[in-house]
Amino acid sequence: MQDFDYIIVGAGSAGCVVANRLSADPRTRVLIIEAGGYDNWIWFHVPIGYLFAIGNPRADWMFETEPEPGLNGRSLKYPRGKVIGGCSAINAMISMRGQAADYDHWRQLGLPGWGWNDVLPVFRRLDCHFLGETEHHSAAGEWRVERPRVRWNVLDAVAAAAVEMGVAATPDFNTGENGGVGYFHVNQKRGLRWSAARAFLKPALRRPNLRLETNALTERIVFEGRRATGVRFRRADGQVIQARAEGEIVLCAGAIGTPLLLQRSGVGPAEWLAEHGIEMVLDRQGVGRNLQDHLQQRVVYKVAGTRTLNTSYHSLARRGLMGLEYGLLRTGPLTMAPSQLGIFTKSSAEHERPNIEFHVQPLSLDKFGDPLHRFAAITVSACNLRPSSRGTVRMRSASPEDKPLIAPHYLSTEDDLRVAADAIRVTRQLMRQKSLSRFHPEEYVPGPDVGDDQAALVRAAGDIGTTIFHPVGTARMGPKSDPMAVVDERLRCIGLDGLRIVDASIMPAITSGNTNTPTIMIGEKGATMAIEDRRA
């Protein structure tokens, strides 16, 4: 294979942005390698398709966590997108930046250029927002943001209940202060999912200097000493290809894929590499550590006197009407994100800013992949926005075909246990408000037999807690003096040359909200840095 200036591993949320920006210069030769295939399946584009994509090997890596002590020994399905667009092709489509204080915290950790005032212009530059040109948004970018195209009476009542409880209504969660209740803005365009592949990669593929390899699993990075010079990948037909980069290799394989590729290539904790007989290039203890994720407590309430997606889904006539509405108008339940209504509030008065996020859904099921319940119900999930638990991502073996050992260590700290219990208490308080009384909400999960005492709620949190699919932090950014940092503030791998990481794995601390839009921002900022550093 010919040489390239840049080789990008992973055509996910960040990788699509990086490929677009690096290939904008026609003199720059760019290769992007994706283990998944093209998004040529209807359920990658119809928003409700996440129900069919998650848990399907056509779209999902099909990972699972190890049994989690904090979840009473349960293991969780751990979906990750395996297709161009990555997780943005199967995720919740929720446009959420997080809180200004998240990024200011990154700057305070010794990372100049990552404070809120630094990243806000990057978010604005990306925006193609229905609110148009404002202090916080723009309409000139590629990352499409629209209003939701369906409403539910019962969710309007939940919003009113939140206001009744003292949470202010907000029209926009993305001003830097996301406290409040409102409908999520979504990454869609006229009722279709707007993935990173649609926004950034596909327009760039018209350029002759950008080459995309799909269904190609990157097995390892090739080093000459401590300089990354190429990658070895295997096509679906078994052919092994080695490509060389004259400039840089940019890892965009995500919070699971990036640390695994580094470990297989000899970069990671020396003791982990030795277990699998991998020759060490660099002992970097932070590779695969610092895993953070948002754990939600999925509380389900039966409701009466109203329609939810449960009842519509199990009616053949209503399903037909939903399909007809979508086909003619691009509105209705088939445009739904997994969660429509958001609430950001505090789990207790000790917190200075909102520390829990509710995802409220007009549906219920036992777990993703299972059918919807046959009774009318809603799910009211609260997640801890800034967990203190930290997990790991490790190789199961040296084979790139083997699934990883993912151990998030959920609820492994007293702080996280307290927040989980308090979040269930706040959920119950919300559902007792007068605005909801006409729907007669009845707690189904965890159930009325679970009391409000701490021990009972901690056990319940372990039983019903599940991921919101936001893993970050496994190759964290930090100053060179930090022995656990993997990349510096310009996303260059510390102790190595020719290698940069640009994805959610570099987050030193998780953002206070859904993580896809921050990952898109990291892609934009990382690509800019790569271009600047090459010119320097």
mmCIF file of C-alpha atoms in Angstrom, residues 294-513:
data_model
loop_
_atom_site.group_PDB
_atom_site.id
_atom_site.type_symbol
_atom_site.label_atom_id
_atom_site.label_comp_id
_atom_site.label_asym_id
_atom_site.label_seq_id
_atom_site.Cartn_x
_atom_site.Cartn_y
_atom_site.Cartn_z
ATOM 1 C CA HIS A 294 -22.425 7.268 33.575
ATOM 2 C CA LEU A 295 -24.441 4.671 35.500
ATOM 3 C CA GLN A 296 -28.204 5.184 35.513
ATOM 4 C CA GLN A 297 -30.846 3.848 37.855
ATOM 5 C CA ARG A 298 -33.704 2.837 35.486
ATOM 6 C CA VAL A 299 -36.844 3.347 37.545
ATOM 7 C CA VAL A 300 -40.039 2.256 35.759
ATOM 8 C CA TYR A 301 -43.532 3.560 36.515
ATOM 9 C CA LYS A 302 -46.787 2.153 35.232
ATOM 10 C CA VAL A 303 -49.168 4.936 34.193
ATOM 11 C CA ALA A 304 -52.875 5.074 33.408
ATOM 12 C CA GLY A 305 -55.120 7.175 31.190
ATOM 13 C CA THR A 306 -52.470 7.947 28.594
ATOM 14 C CA ARG A 307 -50.666 6.400 25.666
ATOM 15 C CA THR A 308 -46.975 5.446 25.726
ATOM 16 C CA LEU A 309 -44.805 3.757 23.131
ATOM 17 C CA ASN A 310 -45.425 0.434 24.895
ATOM 18 C CA THR A 311 -49.100 0.397 24.007
ATOM 19 C CA SER A 312 -48.535 1.747 20.501
ATOM 20 C CA TYR A 313 -45.788 -0.790 19.775
ATOM 21 C CA HIS A 314 -48.009 -3.757 20.610
ATOM 22 C CA SER A 315 -50.895 -2.521 18.446
ATOM 23 C CA LEU A 316 -50.539 -3.528 14.803
ATOM 24 C CA ALA A 317 -52.850 -0.704 13.713
ATOM 25 C CA ARG A 318 -50.919 1.943 15.663
ATOM 26 C CA ARG A 319 -47.621 0.647 14.333
ATOM 27 C CA GLY A 320 -48.960 1.048 10.831
ATOM 28 C CA LEU A 321 -50.069 4.604 11.579
ATOM 29 C CA MET A 322 -46.655 5.429 13.054
ATOM 30 C CA GLY A 323 -44.969 4.152 9.914
ATOM 31 C CA LEU A 324 -47.357 6.114 7.714
ATOM 32 C CA GLU A 325 -46.783 9.324 9.693
ATOM 33 C CA TYR A 326 -43.033 8.889 9.420
ATOM 34 C CA GLY A 327 -43.137 8.097 5.730
ATOM 35 C CA LEU A 328 -45.305 11.092 4.879
ATOM 36 C CA LEU A 329 -44.223 13.725 7.412
ATOM 37 C CA ARG A 330 -40.968 12.518 9.024
ATOM 38 C CA THR A 331 -42.601 13.075 12.417
ATOM 39 C CA GLY A 332 -43.940 10.880 15.202
ATOM 40 C CA PRO A 333 -42.539 8.043 17.331
ATOM 41 C CA LEU A 334 -40.166 6.711 14.651
ATOM 42 C CA THR A 335 -38.172 9.952 15.013
ATOM 43 C CA MET A 336 -37.700 9.346 18.729
ATOM 44 C CA ALA A 337 -34.369 9.481 20.446
ATOM 45 C CA PRO A 338 -34.173 6.856 23.226
ATOM 46 C CA SER A 339 -34.856 9.657 25.726
ATOM 47 C CA GLN A 340 -36.870 12.781 25.027
ATOM 48 C CA LEU A 341 -37.064 14.741 28.265
ATOM 49 C CA GLY A 342 -34.046 15.770 30.301
ATOM 50 C CA ILE A 343 -33.769 17.010 33.867
ATOM 51 C CA PHE A 344 -30.497 18.231 35.394
ATOM 52 C CA THR A 345 -30.647 18.761 39.132
ATOM 53 C CA LYS A 346 -28.880 17.976 42.394
ATOM 54 C CA SER A 347 -29.170 14.681 44.232
ATOM 55 C CA SER A 348 -28.740 16.557 47.514
ATOM 56 C CA ALA A 349 -28.041 20.066 48.763
ATOM 57 C CA GLU A 350 -24.325 19.376 49.324
ATOM 58 C CA HIS A 351 -23.603 19.702 45.573
ATOM 59 C CA GLU A 352 -22.741 23.103 44.134
ATOM 60 C CA ARG A 353 -24.070 22.343 40.640
ATOM 61 C CA PRO A 354 -26.340 19.730 39.072
ATOM 62 C CA ASN A 355 -24.819 16.297 39.562
ATOM 63 C CA ILE A 356 -27.591 14.024 38.230
ATOM 64 C CA GLU A 357 -29.220 13.847 34.817
ATOM 65 C CA PHE A 358 -32.626 12.310 34.197
ATOM 66 C CA HIS A 359 -33.413 10.624 30.893
ATOM 67 C CA VAL A 360 -37.196 10.280 30.748
ATOM 68 C CA GLN A 361 -38.677 7.900 28.192
ATOM 69 C CA PRO A 362 -42.310 7.150 27.225
ATOM 70 C CA LEU A 363 -41.530 3.421 27.178
ATOM 71 C CA SER A 364 -40.217 0.621 29.357
ATOM 72 C CA LEU A 365 -38.482 -2.724 28.941
ATOM 73 C CA ASP A 366 -36.487 -5.055 31.140
ATOM 74 C CA LYS A 367 -33.232 -4.352 29.281
ATOM 75 C CA PHE A 368 -32.058 -3.221 25.836
ATOM 76 C CA GLY A 369 -32.789 -5.929 23.317
ATOM 77 C CA ASP A 370 -35.912 -7.122 25.144
ATOM 78 C CA PRO A 371 -39.439 -6.309 23.888
ATOM 79 C CA LEU A 372 -41.311 -3.354 25.346
ATOM 80 C CA HIS A 373 -43.658 -4.100 28.211
ATOM 81 C CA ARG A 374 -47.302 -4.657 27.298
ATOM 82 C CA PHE A 375 -48.610 -2.122 29.814
ATOM 83 C CA ALA A 376 -48.449 1.670 29.609
ATOM 84 C CA ALA A 377 -45.321 2.851 31.403
ATOM 85 C CA ILE A 378 -42.502 5.371 31.438
ATOM 86 C CA THR A 379 -38.864 5.036 32.442
ATOM 87 C CA VAL A 380 -37.353 7.723 34.667
ATOM 88 C CA SER A 381 -33.595 7.162 34.782
ATOM 89 C CA ALA A 382 -31.215 9.243 36.859
ATOM 90 C CA CYS A 383 -27.455 9.009 36.345
ATOM 91 C CA ASN A 384 -24.551 10.312 38.392
ATOM 92 C CA LEU A 385 -22.879 12.904 36.153
ATOM 93 C CA ARG A 386 -19.500 12.923 37.887
ATOM 94 C CA PRO A 387 -18.817 9.463 39.316
ATOM 95 C CA SER A 388 -15.725 8.871 41.422
ATOM 96 C CA SER A 389 -15.503 5.146 40.558
ATOM 97 C CA ARG A 390 -12.731 4.264 38.111
ATOM 98 C CA GLY A 391 -12.416 1.128 36.022
ATOM 99 C CA THR A 392 -10.125 -0.592 33.536
ATOM 100 C CA VAL A 393 -10.028 -1.856 29.953
ATOM 101 C CA ARG A 394 -7.570 -4.694 29.345
ATOM 102 C CA MET A 395 -6.719 -7.278 26.732
ATOM 103 C CA ARG A 396 -8.202 -10.702 27.275
ATOM 104 C CA SER A 397 -5.419 -12.074 25.089
ATOM 105 C CA ALA A 398 -2.948 -10.836 22.493
ATOM 106 C CA SER A 399 -5.414 -11.726 19.727
ATOM 107 C CA PRO A 400 -7.262 -8.720 18.246
ATOM 108 C CA GLU A 401 -10.256 -11.027 17.682
ATOM 109 C CA ASP A 402 -10.821 -11.596 21.403
ATOM 110 C CA LYS A 403 -13.200 -9.329 23.265
ATOM 111 C CA PRO A 404 -11.677 -7.153 25.985
ATOM 112 C CA LEU A 405 -11.929 -7.308 29.741
ATOM 113 C CA ILE A 406 -14.070 -4.285 30.623
ATOM 114 C CA ALA A 407 -14.401 -3.614 34.356
ATOM 115 C CA PRO A 408 -16.027 -0.208 35.051
ATOM 116 C CA HIS A 409 -16.068 -0.798 38.856
ATOM 117 C CA TYR A 410 -19.458 0.876 39.153
ATOM 118 C CA LEU A 411 -20.553 1.971 42.646
ATOM 119 C CA SER A 412 -17.149 1.154 44.099
ATOM 120 C CA THR A 413 -16.922 4.357 46.177
ATOM 121 C CA GLU A 414 -19.019 5.634 49.053
ATOM 122 C CA ASP A 415 -19.744 8.853 47.153
ATOM 123 C CA ASP A 416 -21.200 6.957 44.208
ATOM 124 C CA LEU A 417 -23.307 4.751 46.466
ATOM 125 C CA ARG A 418 -24.713 7.813 48.217
ATOM 126 C CA VAL A 419 -25.537 9.571 44.940
ATOM 127 C CA ALA A 420 -27.204 6.438 43.540
ATOM 128 C CA ALA A 421 -29.443 6.096 46.573
ATOM 129 C CA ASP A 422 -30.246 9.811 46.621
ATOM 130 C CA ALA A 423 -31.056 9.721 42.896
ATOM 131 C CA ILE A 424 -33.770 7.108 43.509
ATOM 132 C CA ARG A 425 -35.141 9.275 46.315
ATOM 133 C CA VAL A 426 -35.278 12.300 43.990
ATOM 134 C CA THR A 427 -36.994 10.160 41.334
ATOM 135 C CA ARG A 428 -39.692 9.158 43.803
ATOM 136 C CA GLN A 429 -40.127 12.753 44.892
ATOM 137 C CA LEU A 430 -40.560 13.801 41.266
ATOM 138 C CA MET A 431 -43.212 11.178 40.574
ATOM 139 C CA ARG A 432 -45.224 12.182 43.664
ATOM 140 C CA GLN A 433 -45.837 15.708 42.349
ATOM 141 C CA LYS A 434 -49.415 16.838 41.759
ATOM 142 C CA SER A 435 -48.831 17.436 38.050
ATOM 143 C CA LEU A 436 -48.596 13.657 37.554
ATOM 144 C CA SER A 437 -51.486 12.576 39.782
ATOM 145 C CA ARG A 438 -53.950 12.193 36.889
ATOM 146 C CA PHE A 439 -51.768 9.434 35.446
ATOM 147 C CA HIS A 440 -51.693 7.482 38.740
ATOM 148 C CA PRO A 441 -48.004 6.551 38.513
ATOM 149 C CA GLU A 442 -47.225 3.208 40.143
ATOM 150 C CA GLU A 443 -43.627 2.228 40.771
ATOM 151 C CA TYR A 444 -42.865 -1.041 38.985
ATOM 152 C CA VAL A 445 -39.045 -1.094 39.209
ATOM 153 C CA PRO A 446 -37.461 -1.283 41.750
ATOM 154 C CA GLY A 447 -40.946 -1.495 43.282
ATOM 155 C CA PRO A 448 -42.823 -0.237 46.343
ATOM 156 C CA ASP A 449 -41.367 -3.001 48.518
ATOM 157 C CA VAL A 450 -37.978 -1.268 48.343
ATOM 158 C CA GLY A 451 -37.862 1.205 51.211
ATOM 159 C CA ASP A 452 -36.166 4.597 51.407
ATOM 160 C CA ASP A 453 -33.427 3.524 53.818
ATOM 161 C CA GLN A 454 -29.871 3.676 52.544
ATOM 162 C CA ALA A 455 -29.145 -0.042 52.571
ATOM 163 C CA ALA A 456 -32.302 -0.905 50.611
ATOM 164 C CA LEU A 457 -31.653 1.779 48.005
ATOM 165 C CA VAL A 458 -28.010 0.748 47.553
ATOM 166 C CA ARG A 459 -29.127 -2.838 46.927
ATOM 167 C CA ALA A 460 -31.756 -1.580 44.483
ATOM 168 C CA ALA A 461 -29.202 0.578 42.663
ATOM 169 C CA GLY A 462 -27.040 -2.510 42.210
ATOM 170 C CA ASP A 463 -30.018 -4.435 40.849
ATOM 171 C CA ILE A 464 -31.311 -1.817 38.378
ATOM 172 C CA GLY A 465 -28.218 0.211 37.528
ATOM 173 C CA THR A 466 -27.076 0.111 33.922
ATOM 174 C CA THR A 467 -24.779 2.040 31.624
ATOM 175 C CA ILE A 468 -25.814 5.001 29.482
ATOM 176 C CA PHE A 469 -22.963 4.029 27.149
ATOM 177 C CA HIS A 470 -20.576 6.906 27.939
ATOM 178 C CA PRO A 471 -17.140 5.312 28.521
ATOM 179 C CA VAL A 472 -14.285 7.821 28.552
ATOM 180 C CA GLY A 473 -10.879 8.470 30.048
ATOM 181 C CA THR A 474 -8.823 5.325 29.291
ATOM 182 C CA ALA A 475 -5.910 7.229 27.678
ATOM 183 C CA ARG A 476 -6.276 10.393 29.627
ATOM 184 C CA MET A 477 -4.825 13.785 28.875
ATOM 185 C CA GLY A 478 -2.520 15.308 31.455
ATOM 186 C CA PRO A 479 0.735 17.195 32.021
ATOM 187 C CA LYS A 480 3.903 15.241 31.275
ATOM 188 C CA SER A 481 4.646 15.177 34.998
ATOM 189 C CA ASP A 482 1.544 13.029 35.579
ATOM 190 C CA PRO A 483 2.638 9.367 35.523
ATOM 191 C CA MET A 484 -0.896 8.246 34.634
ATOM 192 C CA ALA A 485 -1.324 10.636 31.705
ATOM 193 C CA VAL A 486 -1.148 9.105 28.228
ATOM 194 C CA VAL A 487 -1.337 12.240 26.051
ATOM 195 C CA ASP A 488 -0.343 15.854 26.605
ATOM 196 C CA GLU A 489 -2.582 18.880 26.116
ATOM 197 C CA ARG A 490 -2.041 18.670 22.358
ATOM 198 C CA LEU A 491 -3.121 15.001 22.377
ATOM 199 C CA ARG A 492 0.374 13.733 21.510
ATOM 200 C CA CYS A 493 1.305 10.437 23.134
ATOM 201 C CA ILE A 494 3.756 11.116 25.933
ATOM 202 C CA GLY A 495 7.070 9.309 25.404
ATOM 203 C CA LEU A 496 6.321 8.415 21.773
ATOM 204 C CA ASP A 497 6.662 10.192 18.439
ATOM 205 C CA GLY A 498 4.314 10.211 15.486
ATOM 206 C CA LEU A 499 1.281 9.127 17.496
ATOM 207 C CA ARG A 500 -1.711 11.187 18.598
ATOM 208 C CA ILE A 501 -4.990 10.158 20.244
ATOM 209 C CA VAL A 502 -8.168 12.041 19.348
ATOM 210 C CA ASP A 503 -11.268 10.479 20.893
ATOM 211 C CA ALA A 504 -13.194 10.163 24.169
ATOM 212 C CA SER A 505 -10.399 8.170 25.777
ATOM 213 C CA ILE A 506 -8.405 11.379 26.342
ATOM 214 C CA MET A 507 -10.947 12.970 28.709
ATOM 215 C CA PRO A 508 -9.284 13.344 32.113
ATOM 216 C CA ALA A 509 -12.723 13.572 33.763
ATOM 217 C CA ILE A 510 -16.108 12.761 32.283
ATOM 218 C CA THR A 511 -18.332 15.621 31.179
ATOM 219 C CA SER A 512 -21.632 16.346 32.941
ATOM 220 C CA GLY A 513 -23.949 15.011 30.268
#
